CSV table of C-alpha atoms and ligand atoms in Angstrom, one decimal:
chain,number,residue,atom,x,y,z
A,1,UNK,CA,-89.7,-6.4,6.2
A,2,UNK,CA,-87.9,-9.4,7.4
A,3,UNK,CA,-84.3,-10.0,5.4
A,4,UNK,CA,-85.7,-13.7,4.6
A,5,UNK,CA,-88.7,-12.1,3.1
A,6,UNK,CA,-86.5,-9.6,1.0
A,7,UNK,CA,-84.1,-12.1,-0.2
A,8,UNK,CA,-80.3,-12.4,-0.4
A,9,UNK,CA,-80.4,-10.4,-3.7
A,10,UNK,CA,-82.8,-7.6,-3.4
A,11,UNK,CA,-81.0,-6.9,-0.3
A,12,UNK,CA,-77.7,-6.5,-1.9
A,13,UNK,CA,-79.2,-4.3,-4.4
A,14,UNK,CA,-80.6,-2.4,-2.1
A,15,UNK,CA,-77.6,-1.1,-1.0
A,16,UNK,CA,-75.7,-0.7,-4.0
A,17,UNK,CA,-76.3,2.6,-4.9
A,18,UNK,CA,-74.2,5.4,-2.9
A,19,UNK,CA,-71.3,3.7,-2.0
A,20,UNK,CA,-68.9,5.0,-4.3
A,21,UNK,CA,-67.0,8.5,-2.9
A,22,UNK,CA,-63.5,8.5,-5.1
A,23,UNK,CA,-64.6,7.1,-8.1
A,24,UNK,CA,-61.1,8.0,-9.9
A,25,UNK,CA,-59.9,4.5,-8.5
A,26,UNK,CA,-62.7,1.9,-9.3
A,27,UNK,CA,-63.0,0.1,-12.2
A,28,UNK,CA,-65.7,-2.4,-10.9
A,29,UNK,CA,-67.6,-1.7,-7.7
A,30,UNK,CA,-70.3,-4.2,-5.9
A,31,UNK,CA,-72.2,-6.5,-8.6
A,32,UNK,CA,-69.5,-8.9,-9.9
A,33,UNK,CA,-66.8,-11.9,-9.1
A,34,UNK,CA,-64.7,-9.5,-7.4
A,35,UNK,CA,-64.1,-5.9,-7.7
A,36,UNK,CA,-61.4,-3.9,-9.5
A,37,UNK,CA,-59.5,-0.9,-8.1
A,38,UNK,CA,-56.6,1.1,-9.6
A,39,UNK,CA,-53.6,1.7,-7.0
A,40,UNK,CA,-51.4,4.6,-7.2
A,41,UNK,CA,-47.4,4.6,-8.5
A,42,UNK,CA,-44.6,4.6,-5.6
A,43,UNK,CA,-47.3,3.8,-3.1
A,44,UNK,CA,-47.4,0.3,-1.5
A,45,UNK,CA,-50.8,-1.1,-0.6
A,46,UNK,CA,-52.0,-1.9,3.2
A,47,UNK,CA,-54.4,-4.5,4.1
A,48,UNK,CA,-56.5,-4.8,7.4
A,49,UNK,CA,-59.5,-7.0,8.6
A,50,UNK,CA,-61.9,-6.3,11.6
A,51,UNK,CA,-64.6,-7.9,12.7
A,52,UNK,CA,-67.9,-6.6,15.1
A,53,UNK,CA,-70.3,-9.1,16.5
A,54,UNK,CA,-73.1,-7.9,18.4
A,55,UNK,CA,-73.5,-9.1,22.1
A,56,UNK,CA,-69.3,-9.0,22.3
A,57,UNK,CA,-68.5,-5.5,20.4
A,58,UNK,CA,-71.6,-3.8,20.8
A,59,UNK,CA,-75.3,-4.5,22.4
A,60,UNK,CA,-77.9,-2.6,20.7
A,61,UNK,CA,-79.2,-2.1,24.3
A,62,UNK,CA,-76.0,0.6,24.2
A,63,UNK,CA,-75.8,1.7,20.5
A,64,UNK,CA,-78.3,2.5,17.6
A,65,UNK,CA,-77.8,0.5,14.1
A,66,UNK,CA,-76.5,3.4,12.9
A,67,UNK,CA,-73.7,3.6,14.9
A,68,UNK,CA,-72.7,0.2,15.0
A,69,UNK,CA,-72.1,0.4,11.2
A,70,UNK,CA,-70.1,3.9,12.0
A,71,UNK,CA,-67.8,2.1,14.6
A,72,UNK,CA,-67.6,-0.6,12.8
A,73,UNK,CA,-66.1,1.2,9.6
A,74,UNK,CA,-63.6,3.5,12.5
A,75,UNK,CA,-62.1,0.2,13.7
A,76,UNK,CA,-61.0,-1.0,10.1
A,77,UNK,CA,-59.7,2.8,9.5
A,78,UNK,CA,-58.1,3.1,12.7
A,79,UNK,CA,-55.6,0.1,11.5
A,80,UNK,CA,-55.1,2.3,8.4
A,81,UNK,CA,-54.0,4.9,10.5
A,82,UNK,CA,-51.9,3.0,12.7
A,83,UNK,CA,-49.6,2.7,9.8
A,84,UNK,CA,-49.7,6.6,8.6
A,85,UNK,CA,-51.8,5.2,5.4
A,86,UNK,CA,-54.3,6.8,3.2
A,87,UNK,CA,-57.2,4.6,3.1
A,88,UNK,CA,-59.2,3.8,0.2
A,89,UNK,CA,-61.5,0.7,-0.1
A,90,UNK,CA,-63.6,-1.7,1.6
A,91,UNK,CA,-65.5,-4.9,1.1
A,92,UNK,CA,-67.8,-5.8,3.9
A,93,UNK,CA,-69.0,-9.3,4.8
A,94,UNK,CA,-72.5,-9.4,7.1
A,95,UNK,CA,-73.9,-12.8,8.8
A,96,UNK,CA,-77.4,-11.9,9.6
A,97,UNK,CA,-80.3,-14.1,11.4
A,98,UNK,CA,-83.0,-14.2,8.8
A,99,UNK,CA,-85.7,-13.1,11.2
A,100,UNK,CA,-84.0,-9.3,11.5
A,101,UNK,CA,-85.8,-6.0,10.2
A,102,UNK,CA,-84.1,-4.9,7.2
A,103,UNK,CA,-84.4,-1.2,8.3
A,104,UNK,CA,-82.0,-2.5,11.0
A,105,UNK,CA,-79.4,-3.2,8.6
A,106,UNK,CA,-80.1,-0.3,5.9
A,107,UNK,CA,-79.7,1.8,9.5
A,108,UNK,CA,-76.2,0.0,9.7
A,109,UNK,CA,-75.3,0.4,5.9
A,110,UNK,CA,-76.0,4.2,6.2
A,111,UNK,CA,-73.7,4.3,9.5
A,112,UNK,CA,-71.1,2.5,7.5
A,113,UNK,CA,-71.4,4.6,4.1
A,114,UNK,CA,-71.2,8.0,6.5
A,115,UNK,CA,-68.2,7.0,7.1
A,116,UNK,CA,-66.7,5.8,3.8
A,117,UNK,CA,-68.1,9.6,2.6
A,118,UNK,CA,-65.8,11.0,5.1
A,119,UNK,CA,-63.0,9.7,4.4
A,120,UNK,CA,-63.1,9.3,0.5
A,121,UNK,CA,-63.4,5.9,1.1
A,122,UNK,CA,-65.1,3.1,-1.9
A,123,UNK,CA,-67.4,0.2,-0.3
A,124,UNK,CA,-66.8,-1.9,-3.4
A,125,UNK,CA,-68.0,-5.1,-2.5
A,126,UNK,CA,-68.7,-7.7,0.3
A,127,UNK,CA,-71.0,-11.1,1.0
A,128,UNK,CA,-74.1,-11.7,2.5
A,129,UNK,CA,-75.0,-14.9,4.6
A,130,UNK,CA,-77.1,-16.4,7.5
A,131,UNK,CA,-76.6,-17.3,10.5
A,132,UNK,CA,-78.4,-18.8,13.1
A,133,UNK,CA,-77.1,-16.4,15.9
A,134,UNK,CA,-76.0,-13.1,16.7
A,135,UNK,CA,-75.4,-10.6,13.6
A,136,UNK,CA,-71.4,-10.9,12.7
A,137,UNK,CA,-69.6,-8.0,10.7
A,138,UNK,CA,-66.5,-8.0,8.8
A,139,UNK,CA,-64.9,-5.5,7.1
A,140,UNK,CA,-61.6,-5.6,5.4
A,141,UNK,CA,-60.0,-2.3,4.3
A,142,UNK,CA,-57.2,-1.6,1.8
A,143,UNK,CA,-55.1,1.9,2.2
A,144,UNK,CA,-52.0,3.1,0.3
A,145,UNK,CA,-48.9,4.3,1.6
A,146,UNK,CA,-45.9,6.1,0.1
A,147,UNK,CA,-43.2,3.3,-0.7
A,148,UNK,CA,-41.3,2.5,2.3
A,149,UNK,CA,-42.9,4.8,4.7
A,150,UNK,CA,-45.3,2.1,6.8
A,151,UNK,CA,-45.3,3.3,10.5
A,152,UNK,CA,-44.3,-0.1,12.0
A,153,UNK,CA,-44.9,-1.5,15.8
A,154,UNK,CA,-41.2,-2.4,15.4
A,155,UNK,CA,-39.5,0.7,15.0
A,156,UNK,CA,-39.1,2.2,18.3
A,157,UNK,CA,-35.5,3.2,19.5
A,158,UNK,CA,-34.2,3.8,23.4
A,159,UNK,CA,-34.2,7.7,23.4
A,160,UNK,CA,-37.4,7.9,22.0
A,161,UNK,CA,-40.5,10.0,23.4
A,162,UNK,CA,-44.1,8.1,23.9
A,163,UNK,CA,-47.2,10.1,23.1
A,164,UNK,CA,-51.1,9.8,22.5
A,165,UNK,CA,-53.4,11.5,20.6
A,166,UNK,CA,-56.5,13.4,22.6
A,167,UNK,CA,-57.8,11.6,25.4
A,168,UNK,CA,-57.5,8.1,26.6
A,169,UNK,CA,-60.2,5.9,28.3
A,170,UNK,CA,-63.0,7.8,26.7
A,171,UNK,CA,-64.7,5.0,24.8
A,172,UNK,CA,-64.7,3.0,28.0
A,173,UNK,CA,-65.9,5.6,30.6
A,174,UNK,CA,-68.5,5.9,28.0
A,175,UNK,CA,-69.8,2.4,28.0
A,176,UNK,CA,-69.3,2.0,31.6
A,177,UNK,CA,-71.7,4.6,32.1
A,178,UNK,CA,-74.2,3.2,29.8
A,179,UNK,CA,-73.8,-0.2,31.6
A,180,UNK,CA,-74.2,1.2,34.7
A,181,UNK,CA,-77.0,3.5,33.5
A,182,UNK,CA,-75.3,6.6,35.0
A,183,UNK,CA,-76.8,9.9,33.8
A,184,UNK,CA,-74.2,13.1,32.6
A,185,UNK,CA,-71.6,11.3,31.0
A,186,UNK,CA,-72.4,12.7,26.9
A,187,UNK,CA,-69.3,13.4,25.1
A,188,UNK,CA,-67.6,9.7,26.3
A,189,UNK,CA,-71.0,8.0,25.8
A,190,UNK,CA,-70.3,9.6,21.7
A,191,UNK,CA,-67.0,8.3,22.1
A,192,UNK,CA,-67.9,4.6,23.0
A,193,UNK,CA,-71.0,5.1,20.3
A,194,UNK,CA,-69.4,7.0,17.3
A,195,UNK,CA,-65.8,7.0,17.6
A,196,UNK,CA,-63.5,9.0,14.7
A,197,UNK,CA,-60.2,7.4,13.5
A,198,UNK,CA,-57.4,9.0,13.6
A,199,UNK,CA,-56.1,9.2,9.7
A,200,UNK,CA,-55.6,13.0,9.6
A,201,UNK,CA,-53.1,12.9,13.0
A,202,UNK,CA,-51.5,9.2,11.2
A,203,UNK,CA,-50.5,11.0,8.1
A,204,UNK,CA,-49.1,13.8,10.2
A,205,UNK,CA,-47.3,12.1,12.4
A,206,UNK,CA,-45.7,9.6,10.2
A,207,UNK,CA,-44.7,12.6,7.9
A,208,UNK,CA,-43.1,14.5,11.1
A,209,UNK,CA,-40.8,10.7,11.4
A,210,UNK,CA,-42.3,9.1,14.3
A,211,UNK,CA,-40.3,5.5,14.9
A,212,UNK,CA,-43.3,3.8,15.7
A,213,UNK,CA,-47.4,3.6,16.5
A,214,UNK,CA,-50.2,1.1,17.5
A,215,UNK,CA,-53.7,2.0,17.3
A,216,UNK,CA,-55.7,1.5,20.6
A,217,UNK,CA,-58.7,-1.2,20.5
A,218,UNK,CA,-57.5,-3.3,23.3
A,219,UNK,CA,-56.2,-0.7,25.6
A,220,UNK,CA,-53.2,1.3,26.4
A,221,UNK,CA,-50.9,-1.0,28.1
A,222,UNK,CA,-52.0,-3.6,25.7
A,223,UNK,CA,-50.9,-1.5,22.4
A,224,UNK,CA,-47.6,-0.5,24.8
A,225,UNK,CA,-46.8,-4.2,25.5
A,226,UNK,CA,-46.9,-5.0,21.8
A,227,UNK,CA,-44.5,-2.0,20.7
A,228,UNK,CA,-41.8,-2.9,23.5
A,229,UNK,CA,-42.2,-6.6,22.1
A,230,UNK,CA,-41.7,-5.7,18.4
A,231,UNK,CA,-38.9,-3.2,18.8
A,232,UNK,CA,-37.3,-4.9,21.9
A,233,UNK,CA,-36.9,-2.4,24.0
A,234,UNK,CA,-38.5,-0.9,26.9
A,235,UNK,CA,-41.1,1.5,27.9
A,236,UNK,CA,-41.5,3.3,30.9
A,237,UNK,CA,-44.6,5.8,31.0
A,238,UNK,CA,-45.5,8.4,34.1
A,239,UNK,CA,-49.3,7.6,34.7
A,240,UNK,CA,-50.6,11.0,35.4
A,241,UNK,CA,-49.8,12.2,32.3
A,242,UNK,CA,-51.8,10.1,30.5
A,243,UNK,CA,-54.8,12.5,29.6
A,244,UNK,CA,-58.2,11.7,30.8
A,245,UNK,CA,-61.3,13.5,30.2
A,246,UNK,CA,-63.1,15.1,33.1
A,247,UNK,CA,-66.1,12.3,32.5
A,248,UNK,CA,-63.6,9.7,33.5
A,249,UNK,CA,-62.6,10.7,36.7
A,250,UNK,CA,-66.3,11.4,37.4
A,251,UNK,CA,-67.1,7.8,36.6
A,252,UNK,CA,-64.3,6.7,38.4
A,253,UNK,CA,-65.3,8.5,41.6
A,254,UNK,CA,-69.0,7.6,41.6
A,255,UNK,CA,-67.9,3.5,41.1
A,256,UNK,CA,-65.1,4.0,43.3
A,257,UNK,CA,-62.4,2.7,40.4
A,258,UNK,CA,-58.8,3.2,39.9
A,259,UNK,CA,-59.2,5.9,37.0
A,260,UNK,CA,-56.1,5.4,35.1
A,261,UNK,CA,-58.1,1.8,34.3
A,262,UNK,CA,-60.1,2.9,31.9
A,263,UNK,CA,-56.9,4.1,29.8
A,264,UNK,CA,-55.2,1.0,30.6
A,265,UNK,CA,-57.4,-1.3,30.1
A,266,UNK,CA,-59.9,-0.2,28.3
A,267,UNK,CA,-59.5,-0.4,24.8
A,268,UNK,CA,-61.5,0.8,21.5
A,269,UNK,CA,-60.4,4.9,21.8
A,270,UNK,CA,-58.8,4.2,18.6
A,271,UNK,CA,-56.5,7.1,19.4
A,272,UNK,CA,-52.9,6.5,18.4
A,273,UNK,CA,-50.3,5.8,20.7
A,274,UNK,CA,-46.8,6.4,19.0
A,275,UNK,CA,-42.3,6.9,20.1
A,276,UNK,CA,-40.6,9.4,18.3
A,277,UNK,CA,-37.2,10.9,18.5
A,278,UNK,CA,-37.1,13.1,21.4
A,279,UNK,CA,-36.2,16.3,18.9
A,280,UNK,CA,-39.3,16.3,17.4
A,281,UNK,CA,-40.6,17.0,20.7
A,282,UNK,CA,-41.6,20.3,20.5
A,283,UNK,CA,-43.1,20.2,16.9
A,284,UNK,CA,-45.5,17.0,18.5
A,285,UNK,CA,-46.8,19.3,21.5
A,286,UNK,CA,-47.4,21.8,18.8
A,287,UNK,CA,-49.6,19.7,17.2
A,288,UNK,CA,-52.1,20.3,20.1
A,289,UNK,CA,-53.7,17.0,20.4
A,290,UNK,CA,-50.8,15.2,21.6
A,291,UNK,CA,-49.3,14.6,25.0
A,292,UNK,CA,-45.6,12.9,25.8
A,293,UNK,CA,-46.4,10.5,28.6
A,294,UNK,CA,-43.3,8.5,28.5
A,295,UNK,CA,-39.9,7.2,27.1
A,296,UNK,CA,-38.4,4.1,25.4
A,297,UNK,CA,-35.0,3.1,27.1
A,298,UNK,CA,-32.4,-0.3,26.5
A,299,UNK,CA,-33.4,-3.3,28.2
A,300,UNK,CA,-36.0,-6.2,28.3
A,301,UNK,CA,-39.3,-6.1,26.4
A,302,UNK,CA,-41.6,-4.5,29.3
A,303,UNK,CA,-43.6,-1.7,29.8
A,304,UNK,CA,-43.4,0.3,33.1
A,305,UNK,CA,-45.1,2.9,34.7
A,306,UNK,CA,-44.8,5.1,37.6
A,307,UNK,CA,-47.7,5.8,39.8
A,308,UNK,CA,-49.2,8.9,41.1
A,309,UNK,CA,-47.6,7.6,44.6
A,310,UNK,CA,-44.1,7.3,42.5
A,311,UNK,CA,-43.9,3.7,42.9
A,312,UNK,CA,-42.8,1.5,39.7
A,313,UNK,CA,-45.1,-1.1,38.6
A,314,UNK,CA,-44.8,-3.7,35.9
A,315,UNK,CA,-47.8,-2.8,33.1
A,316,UNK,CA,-49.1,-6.2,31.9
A,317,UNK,CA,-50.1,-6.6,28.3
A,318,UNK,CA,-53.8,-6.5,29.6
A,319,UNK,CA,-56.6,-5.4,28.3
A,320,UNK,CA,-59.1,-6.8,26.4
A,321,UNK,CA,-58.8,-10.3,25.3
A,322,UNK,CA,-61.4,-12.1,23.6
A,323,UNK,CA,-60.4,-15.7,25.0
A,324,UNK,CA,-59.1,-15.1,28.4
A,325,UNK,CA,-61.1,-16.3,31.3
B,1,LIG,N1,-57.1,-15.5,12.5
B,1,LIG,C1,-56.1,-14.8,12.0
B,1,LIG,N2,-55.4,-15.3,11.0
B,1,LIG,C2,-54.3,-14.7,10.5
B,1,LIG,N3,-53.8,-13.6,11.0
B,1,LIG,C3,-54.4,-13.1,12.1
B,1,LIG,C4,-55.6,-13.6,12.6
B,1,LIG,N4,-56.0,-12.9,13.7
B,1,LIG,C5,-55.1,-11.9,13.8
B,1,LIG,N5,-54.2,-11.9,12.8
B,1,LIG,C6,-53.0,-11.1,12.6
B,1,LIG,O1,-52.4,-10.8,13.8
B,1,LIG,C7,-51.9,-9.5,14.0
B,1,LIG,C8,-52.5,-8.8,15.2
B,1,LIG,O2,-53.9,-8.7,15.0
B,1,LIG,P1,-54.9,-7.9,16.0
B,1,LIG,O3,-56.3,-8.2,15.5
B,1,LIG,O4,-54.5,-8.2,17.4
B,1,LIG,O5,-54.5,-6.4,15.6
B,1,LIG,P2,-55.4,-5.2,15.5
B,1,LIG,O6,-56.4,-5.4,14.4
B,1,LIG,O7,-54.6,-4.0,15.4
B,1,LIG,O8,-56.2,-5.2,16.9
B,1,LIG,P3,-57.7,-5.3,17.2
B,1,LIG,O9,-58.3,-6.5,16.4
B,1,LIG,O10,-57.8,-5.4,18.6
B,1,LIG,O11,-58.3,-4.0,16.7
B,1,LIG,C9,-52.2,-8.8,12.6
B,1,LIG,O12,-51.1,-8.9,11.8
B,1,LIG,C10,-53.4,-9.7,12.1
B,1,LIG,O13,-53.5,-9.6,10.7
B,2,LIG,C1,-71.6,-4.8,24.6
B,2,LIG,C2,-70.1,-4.5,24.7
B,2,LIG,N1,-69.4,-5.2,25.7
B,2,LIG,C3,-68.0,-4.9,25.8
B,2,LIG,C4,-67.4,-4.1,25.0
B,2,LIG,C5,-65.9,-3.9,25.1
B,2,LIG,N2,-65.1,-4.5,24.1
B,2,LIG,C6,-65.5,-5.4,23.3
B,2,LIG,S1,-64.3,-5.9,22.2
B,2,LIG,C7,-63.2,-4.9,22.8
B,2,LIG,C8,-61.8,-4.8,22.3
B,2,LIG,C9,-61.6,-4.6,20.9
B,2,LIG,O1,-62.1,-5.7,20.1
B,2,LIG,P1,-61.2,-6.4,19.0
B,2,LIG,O2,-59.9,-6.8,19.6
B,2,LIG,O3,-62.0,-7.5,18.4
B,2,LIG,O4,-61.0,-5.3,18.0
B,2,LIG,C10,-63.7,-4.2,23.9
B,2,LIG,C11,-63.0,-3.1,24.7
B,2,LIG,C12,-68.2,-3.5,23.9
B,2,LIG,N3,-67.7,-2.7,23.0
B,2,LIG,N4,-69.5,-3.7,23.9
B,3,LIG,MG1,-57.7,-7.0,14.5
B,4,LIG,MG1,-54.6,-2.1,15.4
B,5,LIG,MG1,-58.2,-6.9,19.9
């Protein structure tokens, strides 16, 4: 059925149900003025907004409903886990063209709630509207945080080591293999698809006392860029030890591309990109899914990076940008 058929109403009732998963903290979910949520003593409360519109975050030529509502539910998390936060609710706002299947949207919903089951999280309200155009999606997430302990961008200190989590470049290998319709290229085409937050590794690092971390959407040298501005210092990273899966130097070979790009520049891995001091070293390679690529130093606000030829080259805060030409 057509969502002008339905009506603005039925629809939101037809999603209603199921989208409670910690129900200790809500008072009033969807189906009044606004909703009501209980927040936890000694905790401060994060805030977060992201938006998905189709043709610019995701073509359904490359993704099913499904997982559009799952990535788009990652992004907001991913800022939640940037900070070392817990999260716990959303409200999501849709703009849809009146003329779309409704099955296309309860497919979104269920990507969405997947998610929210996952991580314990509440979908307690939202807005429906139309649009004459492509299909928009907002959602804004609240998280808690133990009083004082936010994981800032501004909190790196010279001295400090720079680390990831798992790989970088994976969510863009995958798309570029979809755009180029290049065959053998599966676990990166899940990772540009359905890609997971990092919450679990956020709590854990910001409990170890990392200075600093930046989620990754826009791309490495991007999220880099925007740590060396907020702390004022400067970053300087070896580029082959930035991990890359084995798909990306496989793309990167068969399009004849600088593979190191797709880390760079990329953008949407929503892996975690953090400085720490240099003691807790050892306990952050323990962890398994990190590597130490680089180290924060005195000086201007730049990022560096030396080459797999050992030359030095400025990193620009490139990456993607939504308004450059
Ligand atoms: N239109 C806006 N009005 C007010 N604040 C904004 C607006 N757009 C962005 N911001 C704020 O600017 C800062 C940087 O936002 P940005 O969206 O770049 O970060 P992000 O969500 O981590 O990245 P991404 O959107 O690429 O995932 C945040 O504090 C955000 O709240
Ligand atoms: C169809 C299609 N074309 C291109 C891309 C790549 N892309 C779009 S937005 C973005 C950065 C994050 O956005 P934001 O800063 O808004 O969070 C990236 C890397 C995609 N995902 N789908
Ligand atoms: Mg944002
Ligand atoms: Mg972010
Ligand atoms: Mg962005």
């Amino acid at each position: 059925m057509e969502l002008k058929n339905l009506g603005e109403f039925n629809f939101i009732h037809s999603i209603e149900s199921d989208t409670i998963y910690d129900p200790n903290t809500v008072v009033q979910g969807i189906g009044d003025d606004c909703a009501v949520y209980k927040v936890t003593e000694g905790y401060e409360q994060l805030v977060s907004t992201d938006t998905m519109v189709e043709g610019v975050h995701f073509s359904f030529q490359y993704m099913m409903p499904y997982d559009v509502g799952y990535r788009l539910m990652t992004a907001n998390l991913s800022d939640i886990a940037a900070m070392g936060g817990i999260p716990r609710q959303v409200v999501l706002s849709v703009a849809a063209p009146g003329h779309i299947d409704t099955r296309i949207l309860e497919e979104i919903y269920r990507g969405v709630k997947e998610q929210c089951q996952h991580y314990h999280v509440n979908l307690i309200g939202g807005d429906t509207v139309s649009i004459d155009g492509p299909m928009v999606w907002t959602i804004t997430i609240i998280g808690e945080i133990p009083q004082g302990k936010a994981v800032l961008r501004s909190g790196a200190q010279p001295g400090d080591v720079v680390g990831v989590t798992n790989y970088i470049g994976y969510a863009a290998t995958g798309l570029g293999s979809l755009s180029y319709n290049l065959d053998g290229y599966p676990m990166t085409r899940i990772g540009h698809q359905r890609p997971e937050p990092q919450i679990e590794l956020g709590i854990t690092l910001r409990e170890l006392g990392v200075h600093s971390m930046n989620d990754i959407s826009d791309g490495l040298s991007s999220e880099l860029n925007e740590i060396a501005k907020s702390s004022r210092v400067s970053i300087i990273i070896d580029e082959t030890l930035i991990p890359l899966h084995e798909e990306t130097y496989k793309l990167a070979e068969a399009l004849q591309t600088n593979p190191i790009d797709y880390a760079l520049l990329g953008g949407e891995d929503f892996q975690l990109v953090f400085t720490a001091p240099k003691e807790l070293s050892k306990a952050l390679e323990n962890l398994g899914s990190i590597t130490l690529i680089g180290e924060v130093i005195e000086g201007e606000p730049v990022v560096q990076s030396v080459t797999k030829a050992k030359e030095i080259r400025l990193l620009e805060a490139k990456g993607y940008n939504h308004f450059h030409e």
